[in-house]
């Protein structure tokens, strides 16, 4: 006994529906089979203390007056983005903030803090709190 033509079409529609249903319910891609996207990954917690880079500060540390640096030295040439400063101890800084008209060659005394972020491109950045003329170092003429 042969099935009528209508019956053949009905079976093929059910088969097609079943195939589409199976295809849609299967997760696509590799992974653990859960069907969830592996796009979000958590970084494992770090055990112990981490060392911060040079000049970096802990975000929990509050600014105190003892964070301020009091330096004497000379404003020198060579700053890419900011005025360069050579302290009497030989350390170079790049200054950000208002220099109140001081220029390269001036001997100054600076009070400032090392910022967490800076646009200065070299040396150690120093945010100027105050700047004024400084006396020449004891023992002779100023160093250049």
PDB file of C-alpha atoms in Angstrom:
ATOM      1  CA  UNK A   1       0.000   0.000   0.000  1.00  0.00           C
ATOM      2  CA  UNK A   2       1.330   3.327  -1.035  1.00  0.00           C
ATOM      3  CA  UNK A   3       0.985   6.513   0.969  1.00  0.00           C
ATOM      4  CA  UNK A   4      -0.800   9.320  -0.712  1.00  0.00           C
ATOM      5  CA  UNK A   5       1.338  12.175  -2.031  1.00  0.00           C
ATOM      6  CA  UNK A   6      -0.027  14.487   0.647  1.00  0.00           C
ATOM      7  CA  UNK A   7       1.286  12.128   3.353  1.00  0.00           C
ATOM      8  CA  UNK A   8       4.846  12.206   1.909  1.00  0.00           C
ATOM      9  CA  UNK A   9       4.938  15.997   2.097  1.00  0.00           C
ATOM     10  CA  UNK A  10       3.693  15.950   5.672  1.00  0.00           C
ATOM     11  CA  UNK A  11       6.519  13.615   6.733  1.00  0.00           C
ATOM     12  CA  UNK A  12       9.182  15.687   5.043  1.00  0.00           C
ATOM     13  CA  UNK A  13       7.888  18.853   6.731  1.00  0.00           C
ATOM     14  CA  UNK A  14       8.069  17.147  10.130  1.00  0.00           C
ATOM     15  CA  UNK A  15      11.579  15.902   9.356  1.00  0.00           C
ATOM     16  CA  UNK A  16      12.656  19.380   8.303  1.00  0.00           C
ATOM     17  CA  UNK A  17      11.148  20.907  11.449  1.00  0.00           C
ATOM     18  CA  UNK A  18      12.903  18.307  13.616  1.00  0.00           C
ATOM     19  CA  UNK A  19      16.264  18.936  11.890  1.00  0.00           C
ATOM     20  CA  UNK A  20      15.946  22.720  12.368  1.00  0.00           C
ATOM     21  CA  UNK A  21      14.954  22.232  16.002  1.00  0.00           C
ATOM     22  CA  UNK A  22      18.045  20.088  16.647  1.00  0.00           C
ATOM     23  CA  UNK A  23      20.347  22.499  14.831  1.00  0.00           C
ATOM     24  CA  UNK A  24      19.110  25.548  16.773  1.00  0.00           C
ATOM     25  CA  UNK A  25      19.364  23.854  20.162  1.00  0.00           C
ATOM     26  CA  UNK A  26      23.033  22.822  19.694  1.00  0.00           C
ATOM     27  CA  UNK A  27      25.577  25.408  20.978  1.00  0.00           C
ATOM     28  CA  UNK A  28      27.783  26.858  18.291  1.00  0.00           C
ATOM     29  CA  UNK A  29      31.548  27.133  18.736  1.00  0.00           C
ATOM     30  CA  UNK A  30      34.052  25.494  21.000  1.00  0.00           C
ATOM     31  CA  UNK A  31      33.990  25.677  24.726  1.00  0.00           C
ATOM     32  CA  UNK A  32      32.814  23.757  27.718  1.00  0.00           C
ATOM     33  CA  UNK A  33      29.512  22.836  26.107  1.00  0.00           C
ATOM     34  CA  UNK A  34      27.506  25.159  28.316  1.00  0.00           C
ATOM     35  CA  UNK A  35      26.507  27.320  25.377  1.00  0.00           C
ATOM     36  CA  UNK A  36      27.734  30.476  27.101  1.00  0.00           C
ATOM     37  CA  UNK A  37      30.083  32.817  25.320  1.00  0.00           C
ATOM     38  CA  UNK A  38      33.739  32.695  26.471  1.00  0.00           C
ATOM     39  CA  UNK A  39      34.167  36.433  25.821  1.00  0.00           C
ATOM     40  CA  UNK A  40      34.305  37.445  29.482  1.00  0.00           C
ATOM     41  CA  UNK A  41      37.216  35.968  31.384  1.00  0.00           C
ATOM     42  CA  UNK A  42      38.111  36.789  34.940  1.00  0.00           C
ATOM     43  CA  UNK A  43      41.699  37.379  35.943  1.00  0.00           C
ATOM     44  CA  UNK A  44      42.715  35.098  38.779  1.00  0.00           C
ATOM     45  CA  UNK A  45      43.450  36.905  42.048  1.00  0.00           C
ATOM     46  CA  UNK A  46      47.096  37.665  42.764  1.00  0.00           C
ATOM     47  CA  UNK A  47      48.442  36.218  45.975  1.00  0.00           C
ATOM     48  CA  UNK A  48      50.783  38.316  48.095  1.00  0.00           C
ATOM     49  CA  UNK A  49      51.781  41.904  47.479  1.00  0.00           C
ATOM     50  CA  UNK A  50      52.509  43.385  44.086  1.00  0.00           C
ATOM     51  CA  UNK A  51      55.375  45.771  43.525  1.00  0.00           C
ATOM     52  CA  UNK A  52      54.378  49.035  41.892  1.00  0.00           C
ATOM     53  CA  UNK A  53      56.453  50.538  39.095  1.00  0.00           C
ATOM     54  CA  UNK A  54      58.879  53.396  39.592  1.00  0.00           C
ATOM     55  CA  UNK A  55      57.026  56.558  40.551  1.00  0.00           C
ATOM     56  CA  UNK A  56      53.726  54.723  41.041  1.00  0.00           C
ATOM     57  CA  UNK A  57      51.756  55.214  44.206  1.00  0.00           C
ATOM     58  CA  UNK A  58      49.206  53.073  45.934  1.00  0.00           C
ATOM     59  CA  UNK A  59      45.677  54.393  45.231  1.00  0.00           C
ATOM     60  CA  UNK A  60      44.814  53.965  48.918  1.00  0.00           C
ATOM     61  CA  UNK A  61      47.650  56.200  50.103  1.00  0.00           C
ATOM     62  CA  UNK A  62      46.504  59.694  50.931  1.00  0.00           C
ATOM     63  CA  UNK A  63      48.454  62.790  50.071  1.00  0.00           C
ATOM     64  CA  UNK A  64      50.246  64.216  53.072  1.00  0.00           C
ATOM     65  CA  UNK A  65      52.573  67.164  53.421  1.00  0.00           C
ATOM     66  CA  UNK A  66      55.506  64.770  53.746  1.00  0.00           C
ATOM     67  CA  UNK A  67      54.882  63.619  50.126  1.00  0.00           C
ATOM     68  CA  UNK A  68      56.120  67.008  48.998  1.00  0.00           C
ATOM     69  CA  UNK A  69      59.601  67.391  47.604  1.00  0.00           C
ATOM     70  CA  UNK A  70      61.632  70.529  48.320  1.00  0.00           C
ATOM     71  CA  UNK A  71      64.345  70.899  45.692  1.00  0.00           C
ATOM     72  CA  UNK A  72      66.833  73.467  44.510  1.00  0.00           C
ATOM     73  CA  UNK A  73      68.379  73.445  41.085  1.00  0.00           C
ATOM     74  CA  UNK A  74      68.421  74.920  37.600  1.00  0.00           C
ATOM     75  CA  UNK A  75      65.840  74.952  34.817  1.00  0.00           C
ATOM     76  CA  UNK A  76      67.599  73.353  31.823  1.00  0.00           C
ATOM     77  CA  UNK A  77      66.900  72.728  28.131  1.00  0.00           C
ATOM     78  CA  UNK A  78      65.782  69.414  26.748  1.00  0.00           C
ATOM     79  CA  UNK A  79      62.199  68.907  27.893  1.00  0.00           C
ATOM     80  CA  UNK A  80      60.082  67.274  25.188  1.00  0.00           C
ATOM     81  CA  UNK A  81      56.675  68.305  26.592  1.00  0.00           C
ATOM     82  CA  UNK A  82      57.502  70.023  29.886  1.00  0.00           C
ATOM     83  CA  UNK A  83      60.227  72.273  31.305  1.00  0.00           C
ATOM     84  CA  UNK A  84      63.208  70.190  32.425  1.00  0.00           C
ATOM     85  CA  UNK A  85      64.777  70.767  35.852  1.00  0.00           C
ATOM     86  CA  UNK A  86      68.129  69.510  37.196  1.00  0.00           C
ATOM     87  CA  UNK A  87      68.175  69.323  40.985  1.00  0.00           C
ATOM     88  CA  UNK A  88      71.398  70.009  42.876  1.00  0.00           C
ATOM     89  CA  UNK A  89      71.750  66.267  43.530  1.00  0.00           C
ATOM     90  CA  UNK A  90      71.905  65.635  39.743  1.00  0.00           C
ATOM     91  CA  UNK A  91      68.392  64.188  39.355  1.00  0.00           C
ATOM     92  CA  UNK A  92      66.368  65.397  36.383  1.00  0.00           C
ATOM     93  CA  UNK A  93      62.645  66.173  36.626  1.00  0.00           C
ATOM     94  CA  UNK A  94      60.098  67.484  34.148  1.00  0.00           C
ATOM     95  CA  UNK A  95      57.887  70.163  35.624  1.00  0.00           C
ATOM     96  CA  UNK A  96      54.174  70.534  35.104  1.00  0.00           C
ATOM     97  CA  UNK A  97      52.123  73.445  36.322  1.00  0.00           C
ATOM     98  CA  UNK A  98      52.595  77.205  36.473  1.00  0.00           C
ATOM     99  CA  UNK A  99      56.263  78.241  36.467  1.00  0.00           C
ATOM    100  CA  UNK A 100      55.377  81.929  37.101  1.00  0.00           C
ATOM    101  CA  UNK A 101      57.602  83.186  34.283  1.00  0.00           C
ATOM    102  CA  UNK A 102      60.774  81.305  35.205  1.00  0.00           C
ATOM    103  CA  UNK A 103      62.791  80.127  32.188  1.00  0.00           C
ATOM    104  CA  UNK A 104      65.703  77.934  31.177  1.00  0.00           C
ATOM    105  CA  UNK A 105      68.853  78.980  33.052  1.00  0.00           C
ATOM    106  CA  UNK A 106      67.062  80.288  36.164  1.00  0.00           C
ATOM    107  CA  UNK A 107      68.123  78.897  39.528  1.00  0.00           C
ATOM    108  CA  UNK A 108      64.976  78.036  41.484  1.00  0.00           C
ATOM    109  CA  UNK A 109      63.662  76.395  44.622  1.00  0.00           C
ATOM    110  CA  UNK A 110      60.659  74.175  43.954  1.00  0.00           C
ATOM    111  CA  UNK A 111      58.110  72.504  46.181  1.00  0.00           C
ATOM    112  CA  UNK A 112      56.128  69.830  44.360  1.00  0.00           C
ATOM    113  CA  UNK A 113      54.688  66.335  44.333  1.00  0.00           C
ATOM    114  CA  UNK A 114      55.187  63.405  42.000  1.00  0.00           C
ATOM    115  CA  UNK A 115      51.817  62.920  40.252  1.00  0.00           C
ATOM    116  CA  UNK A 116      50.205  59.541  39.593  1.00  0.00           C
ATOM    117  CA  UNK A 117      49.644  60.486  35.943  1.00  0.00           C
ATOM    118  CA  UNK A 118      51.469  62.996  33.790  1.00  0.00           C
ATOM    119  CA  UNK A 119      51.640  64.176  30.201  1.00  0.00           C
ATOM    120  CA  UNK A 120      55.395  64.854  30.507  1.00  0.00           C
ATOM    121  CA  UNK A 121      57.306  62.435  28.311  1.00  0.00           C
ATOM    122  CA  UNK A 122      60.629  61.993  30.115  1.00  0.00           C
ATOM    123  CA  UNK A 123      62.407  61.953  33.466  1.00  0.00           C
ATOM    124  CA  UNK A 124      60.393  61.937  36.689  1.00  0.00           C
ATOM    125  CA  UNK A 125      57.403  64.290  36.489  1.00  0.00           C
ATOM    126  CA  UNK A 126      56.972  66.845  39.266  1.00  0.00           C
ATOM    127  CA  UNK A 127      53.790  68.880  39.744  1.00  0.00           C
ATOM    128  CA  UNK A 128      54.855  72.337  40.933  1.00  0.00           C
ATOM    129  CA  UNK A 129      53.147  73.626  44.071  1.00  0.00           C
ATOM    130  CA  UNK A 130      55.437  76.634  44.527  1.00  0.00           C
ATOM    131  CA  UNK A 131      58.485  78.006  42.738  1.00  0.00           C
ATOM    132  CA  UNK A 132      60.785  80.895  43.695  1.00  0.00           C
ATOM    133  CA  UNK A 133      64.303  82.198  43.098  1.00  0.00           C
ATOM    134  CA  UNK A 134      66.993  80.226  44.907  1.00  0.00           C
ATOM    135  CA  UNK A 135      70.359  81.370  46.190  1.00  0.00           C
ATOM    136  CA  UNK A 136      73.452  79.898  44.541  1.00  0.00           C
ATOM    137  CA  UNK A 137      74.716  76.732  46.244  1.00  0.00           C
ATOM    138  CA  UNK A 138      77.327  77.293  48.921  1.00  0.00           C
ATOM    139  CA  UNK A 139      80.894  76.833  47.794  1.00  0.00           C
ATOM    140  CA  UNK A 140      81.102  79.041  44.729  1.00  0.00           C
ATOM    141  CA  UNK A 141      79.432  79.817  41.450  1.00  0.00           C
ATOM    142  CA  UNK A 142      76.224  78.114  40.341  1.00  0.00           C
ATOM    143  CA  UNK A 143      76.553  74.818  38.434  1.00  0.00           C
ATOM    144  CA  UNK A 144      75.343  74.702  34.829  1.00  0.00           C
TER     145      UNK A 144
END
